[in-house]
Tab-separated table of C-alpha atoms and ligand atoms in Angstrom:
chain	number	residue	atom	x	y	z
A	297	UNK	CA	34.087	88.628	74.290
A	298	UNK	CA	34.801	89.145	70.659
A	299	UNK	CA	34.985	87.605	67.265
A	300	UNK	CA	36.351	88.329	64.209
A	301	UNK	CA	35.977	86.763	60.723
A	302	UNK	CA	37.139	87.050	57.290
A	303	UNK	CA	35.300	86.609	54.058
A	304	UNK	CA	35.841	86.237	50.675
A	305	UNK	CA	33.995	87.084	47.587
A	306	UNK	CA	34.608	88.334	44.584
A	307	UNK	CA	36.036	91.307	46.654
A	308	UNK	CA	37.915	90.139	50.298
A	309	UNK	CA	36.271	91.489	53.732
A	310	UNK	CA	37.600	91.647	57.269
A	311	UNK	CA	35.372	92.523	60.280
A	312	UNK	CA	34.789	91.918	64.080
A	313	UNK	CA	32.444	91.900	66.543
A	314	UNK	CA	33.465	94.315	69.550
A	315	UNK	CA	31.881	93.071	72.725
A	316	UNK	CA	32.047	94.640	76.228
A	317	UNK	CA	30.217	96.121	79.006
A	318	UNK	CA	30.952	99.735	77.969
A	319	UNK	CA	32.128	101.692	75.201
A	320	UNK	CA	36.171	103.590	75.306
A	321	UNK	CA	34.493	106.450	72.839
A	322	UNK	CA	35.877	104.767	69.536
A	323	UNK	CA	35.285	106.539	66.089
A	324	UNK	CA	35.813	104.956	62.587
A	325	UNK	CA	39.110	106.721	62.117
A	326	UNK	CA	40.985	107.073	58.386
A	327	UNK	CA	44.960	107.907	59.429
A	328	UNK	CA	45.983	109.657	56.201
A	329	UNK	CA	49.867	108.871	54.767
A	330	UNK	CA	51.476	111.617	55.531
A	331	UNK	CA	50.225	111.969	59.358
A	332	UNK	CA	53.308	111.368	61.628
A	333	UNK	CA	54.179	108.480	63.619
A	334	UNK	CA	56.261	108.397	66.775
A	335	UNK	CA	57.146	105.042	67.668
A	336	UNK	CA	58.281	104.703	71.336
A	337	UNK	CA	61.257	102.883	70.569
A	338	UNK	CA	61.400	103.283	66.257
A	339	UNK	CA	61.455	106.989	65.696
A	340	UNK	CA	59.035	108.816	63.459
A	341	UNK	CA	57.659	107.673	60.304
A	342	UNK	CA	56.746	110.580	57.881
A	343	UNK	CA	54.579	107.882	55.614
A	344	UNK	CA	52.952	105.348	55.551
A	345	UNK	CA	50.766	103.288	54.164
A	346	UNK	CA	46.675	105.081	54.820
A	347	UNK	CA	44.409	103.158	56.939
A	348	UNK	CA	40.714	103.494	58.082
A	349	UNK	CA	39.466	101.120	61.157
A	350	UNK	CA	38.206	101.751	64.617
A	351	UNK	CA	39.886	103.633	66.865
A	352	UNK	CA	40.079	105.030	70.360
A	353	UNK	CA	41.528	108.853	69.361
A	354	UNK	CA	43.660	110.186	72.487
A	355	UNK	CA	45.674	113.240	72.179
A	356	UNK	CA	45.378	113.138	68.403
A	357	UNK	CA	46.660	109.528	68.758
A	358	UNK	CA	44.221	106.703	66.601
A	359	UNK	CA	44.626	103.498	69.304
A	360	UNK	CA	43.193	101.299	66.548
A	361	UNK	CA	40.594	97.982	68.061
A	362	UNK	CA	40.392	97.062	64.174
A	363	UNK	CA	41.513	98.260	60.747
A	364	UNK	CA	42.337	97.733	56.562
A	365	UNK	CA	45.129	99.445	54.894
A	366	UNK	CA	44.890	100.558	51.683
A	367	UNK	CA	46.417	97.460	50.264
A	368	UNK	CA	44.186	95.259	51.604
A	369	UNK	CA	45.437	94.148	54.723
A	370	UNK	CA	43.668	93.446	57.423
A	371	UNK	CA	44.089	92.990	61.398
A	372	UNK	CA	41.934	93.100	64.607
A	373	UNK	CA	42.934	92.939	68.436
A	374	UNK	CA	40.628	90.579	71.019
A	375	UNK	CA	41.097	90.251	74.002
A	376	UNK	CA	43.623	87.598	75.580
A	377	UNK	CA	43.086	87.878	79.042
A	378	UNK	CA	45.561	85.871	81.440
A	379	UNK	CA	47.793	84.659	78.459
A	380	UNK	CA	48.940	87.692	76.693
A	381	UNK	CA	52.854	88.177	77.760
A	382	UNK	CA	54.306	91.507	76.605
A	383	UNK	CA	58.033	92.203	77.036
A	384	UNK	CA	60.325	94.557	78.328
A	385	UNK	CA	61.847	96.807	75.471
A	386	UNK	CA	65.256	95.670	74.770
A	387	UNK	CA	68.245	97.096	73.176
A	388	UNK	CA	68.236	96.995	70.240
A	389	UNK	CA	68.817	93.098	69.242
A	390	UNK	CA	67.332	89.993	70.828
A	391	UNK	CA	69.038	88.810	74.372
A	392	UNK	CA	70.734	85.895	73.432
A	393	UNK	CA	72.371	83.036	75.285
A	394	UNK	CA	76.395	82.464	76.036
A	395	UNK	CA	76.159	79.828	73.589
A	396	UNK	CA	73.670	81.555	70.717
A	397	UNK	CA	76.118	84.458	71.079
A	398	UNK	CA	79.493	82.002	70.730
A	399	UNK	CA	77.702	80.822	67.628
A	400	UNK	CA	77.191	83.875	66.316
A	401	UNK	CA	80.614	85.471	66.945
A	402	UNK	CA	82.060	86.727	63.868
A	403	UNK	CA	79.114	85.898	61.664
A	404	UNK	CA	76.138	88.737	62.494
A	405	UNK	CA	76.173	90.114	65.847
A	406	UNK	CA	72.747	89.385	67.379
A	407	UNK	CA	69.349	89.797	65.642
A	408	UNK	CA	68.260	93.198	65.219
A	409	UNK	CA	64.968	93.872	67.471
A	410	UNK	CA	62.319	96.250	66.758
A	411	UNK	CA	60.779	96.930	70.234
A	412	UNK	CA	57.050	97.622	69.344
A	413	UNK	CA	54.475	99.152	72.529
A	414	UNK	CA	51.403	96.655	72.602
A	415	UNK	CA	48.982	99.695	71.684
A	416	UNK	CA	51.610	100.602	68.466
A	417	UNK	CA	51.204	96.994	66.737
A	418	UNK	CA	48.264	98.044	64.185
A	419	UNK	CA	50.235	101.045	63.449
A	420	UNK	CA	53.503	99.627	62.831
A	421	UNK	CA	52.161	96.578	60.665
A	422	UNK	CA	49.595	97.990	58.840
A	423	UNK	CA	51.379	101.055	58.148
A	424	UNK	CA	54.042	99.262	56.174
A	425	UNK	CA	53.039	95.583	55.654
A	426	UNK	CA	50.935	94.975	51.922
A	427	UNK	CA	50.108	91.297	52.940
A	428	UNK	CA	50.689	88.723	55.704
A	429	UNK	CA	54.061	87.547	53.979
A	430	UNK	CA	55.448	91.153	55.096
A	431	UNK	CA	53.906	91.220	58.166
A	432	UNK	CA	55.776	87.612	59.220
A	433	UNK	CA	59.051	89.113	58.323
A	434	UNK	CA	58.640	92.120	60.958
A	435	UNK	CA	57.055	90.085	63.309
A	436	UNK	CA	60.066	87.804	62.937
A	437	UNK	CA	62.298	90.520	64.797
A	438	UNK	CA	59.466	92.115	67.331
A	439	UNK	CA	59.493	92.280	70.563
A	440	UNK	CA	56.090	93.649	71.542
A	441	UNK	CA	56.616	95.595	75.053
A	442	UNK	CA	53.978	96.375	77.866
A	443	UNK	CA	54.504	100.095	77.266
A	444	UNK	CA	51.530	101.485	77.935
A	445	UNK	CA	50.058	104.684	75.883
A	446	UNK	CA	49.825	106.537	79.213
A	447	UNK	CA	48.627	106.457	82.758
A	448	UNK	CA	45.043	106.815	81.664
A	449	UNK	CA	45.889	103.833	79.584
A	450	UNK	CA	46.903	100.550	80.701
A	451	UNK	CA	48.079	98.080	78.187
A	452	UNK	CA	45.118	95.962	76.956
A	453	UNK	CA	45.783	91.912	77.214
A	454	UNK	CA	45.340	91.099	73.422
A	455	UNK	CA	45.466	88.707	70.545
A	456	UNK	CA	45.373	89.426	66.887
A	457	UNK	CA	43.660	88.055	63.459
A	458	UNK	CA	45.465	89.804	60.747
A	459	UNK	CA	44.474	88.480	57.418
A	460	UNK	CA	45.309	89.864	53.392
A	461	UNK	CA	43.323	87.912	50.691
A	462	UNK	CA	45.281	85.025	50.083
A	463	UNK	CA	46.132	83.956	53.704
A	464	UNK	CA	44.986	84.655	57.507
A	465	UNK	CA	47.256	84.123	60.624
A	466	UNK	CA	46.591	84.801	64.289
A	467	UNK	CA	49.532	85.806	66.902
A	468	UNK	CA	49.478	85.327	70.003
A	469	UNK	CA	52.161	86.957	72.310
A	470	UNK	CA	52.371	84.025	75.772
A	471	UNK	CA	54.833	83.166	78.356
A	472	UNK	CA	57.275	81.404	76.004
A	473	UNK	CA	57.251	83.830	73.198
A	474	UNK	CA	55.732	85.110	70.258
A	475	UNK	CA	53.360	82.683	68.319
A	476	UNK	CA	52.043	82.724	64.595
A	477	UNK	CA	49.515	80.066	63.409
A	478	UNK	CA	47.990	79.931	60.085
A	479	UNK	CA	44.266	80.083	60.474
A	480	UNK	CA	42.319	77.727	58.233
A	481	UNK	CA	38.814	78.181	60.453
A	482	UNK	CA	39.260	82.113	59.667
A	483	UNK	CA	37.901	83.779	63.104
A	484	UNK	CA	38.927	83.973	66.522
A	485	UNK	CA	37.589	84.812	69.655
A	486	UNK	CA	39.389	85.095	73.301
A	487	UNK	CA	40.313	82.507	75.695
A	488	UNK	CA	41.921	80.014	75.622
A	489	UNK	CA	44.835	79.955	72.766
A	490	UNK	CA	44.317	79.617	69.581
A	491	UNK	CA	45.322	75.851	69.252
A	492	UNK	CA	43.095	74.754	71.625
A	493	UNK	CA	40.202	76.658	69.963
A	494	UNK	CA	41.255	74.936	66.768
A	495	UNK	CA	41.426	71.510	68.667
A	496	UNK	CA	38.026	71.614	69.882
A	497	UNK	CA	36.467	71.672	66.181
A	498	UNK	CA	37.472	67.951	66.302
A	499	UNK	CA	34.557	67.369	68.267
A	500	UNK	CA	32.379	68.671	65.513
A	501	UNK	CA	33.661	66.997	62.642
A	502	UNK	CA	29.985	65.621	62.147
A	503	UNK	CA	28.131	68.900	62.044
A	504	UNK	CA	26.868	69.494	58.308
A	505	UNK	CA	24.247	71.917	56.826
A	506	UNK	CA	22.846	68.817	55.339
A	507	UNK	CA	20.394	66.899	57.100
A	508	UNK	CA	22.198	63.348	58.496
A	509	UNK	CA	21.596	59.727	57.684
A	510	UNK	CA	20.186	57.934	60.875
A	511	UNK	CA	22.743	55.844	62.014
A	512	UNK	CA	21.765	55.913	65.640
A	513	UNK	CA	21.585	52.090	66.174
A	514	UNK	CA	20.685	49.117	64.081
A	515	UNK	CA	16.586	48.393	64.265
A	516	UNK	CA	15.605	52.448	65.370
A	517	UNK	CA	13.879	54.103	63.033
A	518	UNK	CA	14.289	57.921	63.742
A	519	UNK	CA	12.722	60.765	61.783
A	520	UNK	CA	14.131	63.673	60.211
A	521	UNK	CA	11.488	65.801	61.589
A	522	UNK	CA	13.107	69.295	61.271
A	523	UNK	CA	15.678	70.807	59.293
A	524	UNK	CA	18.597	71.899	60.360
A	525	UNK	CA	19.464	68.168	62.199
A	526	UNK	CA	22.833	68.193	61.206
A	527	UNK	CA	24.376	71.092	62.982
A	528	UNK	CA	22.490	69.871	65.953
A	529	UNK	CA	25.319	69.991	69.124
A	530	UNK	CA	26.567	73.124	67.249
A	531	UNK	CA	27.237	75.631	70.415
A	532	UNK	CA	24.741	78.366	70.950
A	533	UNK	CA	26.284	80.205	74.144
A	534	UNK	CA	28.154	83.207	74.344
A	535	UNK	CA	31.364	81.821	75.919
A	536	UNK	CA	34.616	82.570	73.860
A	537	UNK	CA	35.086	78.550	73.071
A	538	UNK	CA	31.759	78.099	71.697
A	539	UNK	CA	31.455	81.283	69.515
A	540	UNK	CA	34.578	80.160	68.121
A	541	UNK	CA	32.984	76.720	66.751
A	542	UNK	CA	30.029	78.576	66.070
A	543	UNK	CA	31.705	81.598	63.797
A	544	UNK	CA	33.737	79.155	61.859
A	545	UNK	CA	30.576	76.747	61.036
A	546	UNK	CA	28.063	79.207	60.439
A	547	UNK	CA	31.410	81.199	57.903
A	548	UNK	CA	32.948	77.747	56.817
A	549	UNK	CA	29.272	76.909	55.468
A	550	UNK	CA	28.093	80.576	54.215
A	551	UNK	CA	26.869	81.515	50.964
A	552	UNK	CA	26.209	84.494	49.440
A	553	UNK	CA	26.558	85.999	45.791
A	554	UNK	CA	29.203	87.924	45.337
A	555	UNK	CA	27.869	91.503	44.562
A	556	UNK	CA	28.911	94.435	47.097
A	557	UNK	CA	25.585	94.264	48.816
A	558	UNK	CA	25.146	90.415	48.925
A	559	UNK	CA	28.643	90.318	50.096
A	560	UNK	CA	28.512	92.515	53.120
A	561	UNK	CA	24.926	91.411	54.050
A	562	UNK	CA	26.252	87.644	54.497
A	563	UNK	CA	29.018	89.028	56.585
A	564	UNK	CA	27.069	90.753	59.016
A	565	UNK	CA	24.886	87.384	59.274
A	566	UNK	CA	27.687	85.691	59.735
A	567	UNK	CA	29.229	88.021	62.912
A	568	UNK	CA	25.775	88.408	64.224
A	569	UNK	CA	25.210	85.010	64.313
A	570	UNK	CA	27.417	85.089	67.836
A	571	UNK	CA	26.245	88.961	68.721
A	572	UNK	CA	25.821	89.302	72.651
A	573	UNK	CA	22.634	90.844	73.657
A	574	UNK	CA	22.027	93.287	76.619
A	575	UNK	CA	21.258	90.611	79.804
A	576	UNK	CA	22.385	87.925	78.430
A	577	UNK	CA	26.352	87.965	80.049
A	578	UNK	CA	26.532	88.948	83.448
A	579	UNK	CA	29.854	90.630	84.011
A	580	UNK	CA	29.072	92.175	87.784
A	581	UNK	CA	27.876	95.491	89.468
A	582	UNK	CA	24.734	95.295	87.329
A	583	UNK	CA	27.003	95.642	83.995
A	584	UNK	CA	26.531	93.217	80.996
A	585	UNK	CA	28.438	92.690	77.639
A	586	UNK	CA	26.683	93.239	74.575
A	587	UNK	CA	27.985	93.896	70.799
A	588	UNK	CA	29.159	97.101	70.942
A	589	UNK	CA	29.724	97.179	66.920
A	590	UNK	CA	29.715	94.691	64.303
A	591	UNK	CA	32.465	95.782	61.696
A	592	UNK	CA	32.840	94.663	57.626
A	593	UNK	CA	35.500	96.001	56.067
A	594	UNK	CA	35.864	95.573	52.230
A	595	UNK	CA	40.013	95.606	52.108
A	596	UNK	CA	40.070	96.105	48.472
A	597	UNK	CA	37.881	99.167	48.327
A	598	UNK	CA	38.700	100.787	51.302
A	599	UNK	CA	35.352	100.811	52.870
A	600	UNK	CA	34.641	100.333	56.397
A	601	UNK	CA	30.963	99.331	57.212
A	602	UNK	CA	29.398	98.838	60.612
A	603	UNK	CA	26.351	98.446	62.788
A	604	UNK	CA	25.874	99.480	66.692
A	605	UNK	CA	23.826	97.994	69.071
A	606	UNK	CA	21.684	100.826	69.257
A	607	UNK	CA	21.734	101.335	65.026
A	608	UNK	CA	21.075	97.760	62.923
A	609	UNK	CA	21.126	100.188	59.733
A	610	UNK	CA	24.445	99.264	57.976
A	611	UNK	CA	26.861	102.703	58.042
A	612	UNK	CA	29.642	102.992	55.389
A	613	UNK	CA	32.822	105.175	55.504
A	614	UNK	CA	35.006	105.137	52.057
A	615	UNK	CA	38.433	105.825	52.880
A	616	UNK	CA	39.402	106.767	49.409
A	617	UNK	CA	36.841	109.671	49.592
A	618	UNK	CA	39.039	111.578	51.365
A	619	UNK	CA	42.767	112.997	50.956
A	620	UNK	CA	44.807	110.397	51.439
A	621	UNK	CA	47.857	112.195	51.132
A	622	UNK	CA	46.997	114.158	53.992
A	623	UNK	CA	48.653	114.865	57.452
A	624	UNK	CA	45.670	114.790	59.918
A	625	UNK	CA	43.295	111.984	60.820
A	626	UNK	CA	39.714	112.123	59.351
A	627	UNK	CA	37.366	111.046	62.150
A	628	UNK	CA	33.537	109.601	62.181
A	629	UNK	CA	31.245	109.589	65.175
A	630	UNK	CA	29.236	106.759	65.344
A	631	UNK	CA	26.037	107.037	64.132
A	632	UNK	CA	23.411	106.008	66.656
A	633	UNK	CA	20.279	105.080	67.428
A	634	UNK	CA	17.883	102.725	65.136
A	635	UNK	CA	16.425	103.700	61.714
A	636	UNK	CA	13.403	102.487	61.122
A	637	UNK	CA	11.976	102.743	57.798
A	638	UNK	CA	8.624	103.037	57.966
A	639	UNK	CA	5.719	101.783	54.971
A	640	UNK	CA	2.860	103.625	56.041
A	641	UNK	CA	3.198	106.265	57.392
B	824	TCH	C1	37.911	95.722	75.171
B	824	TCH	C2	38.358	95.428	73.723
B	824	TCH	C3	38.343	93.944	73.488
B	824	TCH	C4	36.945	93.410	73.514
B	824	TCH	C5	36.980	91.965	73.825
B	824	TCH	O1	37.768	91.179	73.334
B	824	TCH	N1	36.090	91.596	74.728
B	824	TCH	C6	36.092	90.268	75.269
B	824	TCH	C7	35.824	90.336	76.745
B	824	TCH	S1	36.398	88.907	77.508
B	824	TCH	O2	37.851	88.943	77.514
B	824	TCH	O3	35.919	87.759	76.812
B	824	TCH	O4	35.885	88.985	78.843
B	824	TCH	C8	39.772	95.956	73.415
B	824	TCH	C9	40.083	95.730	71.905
B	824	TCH	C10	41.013	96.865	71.499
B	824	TCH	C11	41.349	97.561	72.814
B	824	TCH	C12	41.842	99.018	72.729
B	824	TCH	C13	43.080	99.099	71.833
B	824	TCH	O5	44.049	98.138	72.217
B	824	TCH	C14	43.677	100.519	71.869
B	824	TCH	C15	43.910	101.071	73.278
B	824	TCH	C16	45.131	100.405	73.932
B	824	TCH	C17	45.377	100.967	75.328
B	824	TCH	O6	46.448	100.267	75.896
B	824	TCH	C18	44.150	100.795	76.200
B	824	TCH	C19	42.962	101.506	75.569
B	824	TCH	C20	42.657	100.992	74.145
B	824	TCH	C21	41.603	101.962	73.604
B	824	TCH	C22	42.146	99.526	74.159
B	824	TCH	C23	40.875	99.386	75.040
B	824	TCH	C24	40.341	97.933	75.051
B	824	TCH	O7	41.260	97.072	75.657
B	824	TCH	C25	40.044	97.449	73.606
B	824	TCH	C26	38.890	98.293	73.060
């Protein structure tokens, strides 16, 4: 399980919770403008847009999880496992049927396509897109295929949050196409689609931070004899549903002020609010899902913050201390293992 969540302050943040039983050796990974891209199906791109986010580095190759670009766009992948669809590449325009293609005889001839390998998508979008209103024209004319990197490699079953200040959209490749939603509750999980997660906050409409009026039944006097009554019912379990009411509650309602510290430290309450810990999600053959990393990325600085389960000290990597206009990816080990300050001694 995952979640991811946006934030906004005076500056706009984009992170995730990564969530599985073992790690794929990811680094926080800054791909530089001029480093080359070969698309499968697009050709090379000499530049780009830079980019710094999580990534899986195989054969010099980043296979971002999560990642800003330098314009302050943001997008993470989640797994989508039993509903993700990906496509067949096709040539070069959409197929069409005998009657779209009578209508379209003598006016344009077919949509143009741009066939896009499920592990290329944060590539190709974030290395050209400067908001969500860009990326919605490309994905207008993708077809994302089940190419996978290699044979070490299969393609991963995802779903993405891709979010820019102003606006955040999730899309959701299925059976019957491609989907984009807007995304008002601003974080998403896994399973199942993203409508039905949105659905399901109906049945919370009540939750409040506030405490609530009694209005149980006429004649019963009840007490308010804790705080916190009114998000009472609010899920607590680690199941993909109920994080998903949980994140957008505990980020719908958050508060912080709106310096860089204040900022980030109210994110990372936010995605550890539905953090899995070791034991607690039983996936088989003695294995269990924890958080993995908790990411915050400021998108308008560039800055790419995150915490491991072995290391709660907050990390930072600035991608705009390093050459941007370089041709070879800058990569970041994870820092491990828990820092603890202590007073006296
Ligand atoms: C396992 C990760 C998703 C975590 C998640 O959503 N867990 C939920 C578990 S569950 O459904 O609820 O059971 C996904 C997110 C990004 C994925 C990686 C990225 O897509 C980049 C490459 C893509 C390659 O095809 C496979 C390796 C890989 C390096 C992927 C491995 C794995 O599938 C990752 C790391």
């Amino acid at each position: 399980m995952c979640t991811a969540a946006v934030y906004k302050t005076k500056d706009f943040y984009f992170g995730r919770n990564l969530d599985y039983e073992f790690p794929y050796g990811e680094e926080v990974t800054i791909t530089p403008r001029n480093y080359p891209f070969s698309f499968r199906f697009l050709g090379e791109r000499k530049q780009h847009y830079a980019m710094i986010g999580m990534a899986h580095v195989a054969d010099d190759y980043p296979l971002y999880y999560d990642a800003i670009n330098e314009k302050g766009l943001g997008m993470a992948g989640l797994n989508f496992v039993g509903n993700a669809v990906y496509g067949e590449p096709v040539l070069g325009k959409k197929e069409e049927t005998a009657e779209e293609h009578e209508r379209e005889a003598g006016m344009v001839k077919g949509s143009e396509i741009d066939n896009v390998a499920q592990f290329e998508l944060p590539l190709w979008l974030l290395g050209q897109c400067a908001s969500v209103k860009e990326v919605r024209a490309l994905l207008a004319r993708i077809n994302i295929t089940n190419t996978p990197f290699n044979e070490r490699y299969p393609v991963s079953q995802l779903h993405w949050m891709i979010a820019d200040r102003e606006e955040t959209i999730v899309v959701e490749a299925v059976a019957d196409g491609l989907h984009v939603y807007d995304n008002p509750a601003g974080v998403l999980t896994n399973n199942p689609p993203f409508p039905q997660q949105m659905f399901r906050l109906n049945d919370y409409r009540s939750l409040s931070p506030k405490q609530p009026e009694n209005t149980f039944a006429p004649g019963l006097e009840l007490a308010s004899y804790s705080r916190g009554m009114g998000a009472m019912g609010l899920p607590g379990d680690l199941s993909s549903a109920s994080r998903f009411v949980r994140a957008a509650f505990v980020r719908g309602n958050s508060l912080s002020g709106d310096s860089e510290a204040e900022s980030v430290s109210q994110f990372f309450h936010i995605l550890h609010s539905v953090e899995q810990q070791r034991g607690c999600c039983d996936v088989g053959g003695e294995k269990y899902e924890i958080t993995i990393y908790t990411s915050c990325c400021n998108a308008d600085k560039g800055i790419y913050y995150y915490t491991t389960y072995e290391n709660h000290q907050i990390t930072a990597v600035d991608m705009h201390a390093e050459n941007l206009d370089g041709a070879e990816l800058f990569r970041y080990p994870l820092v491990q293992g828990e820092q603890i300050r202590w007073q006296n001694r």
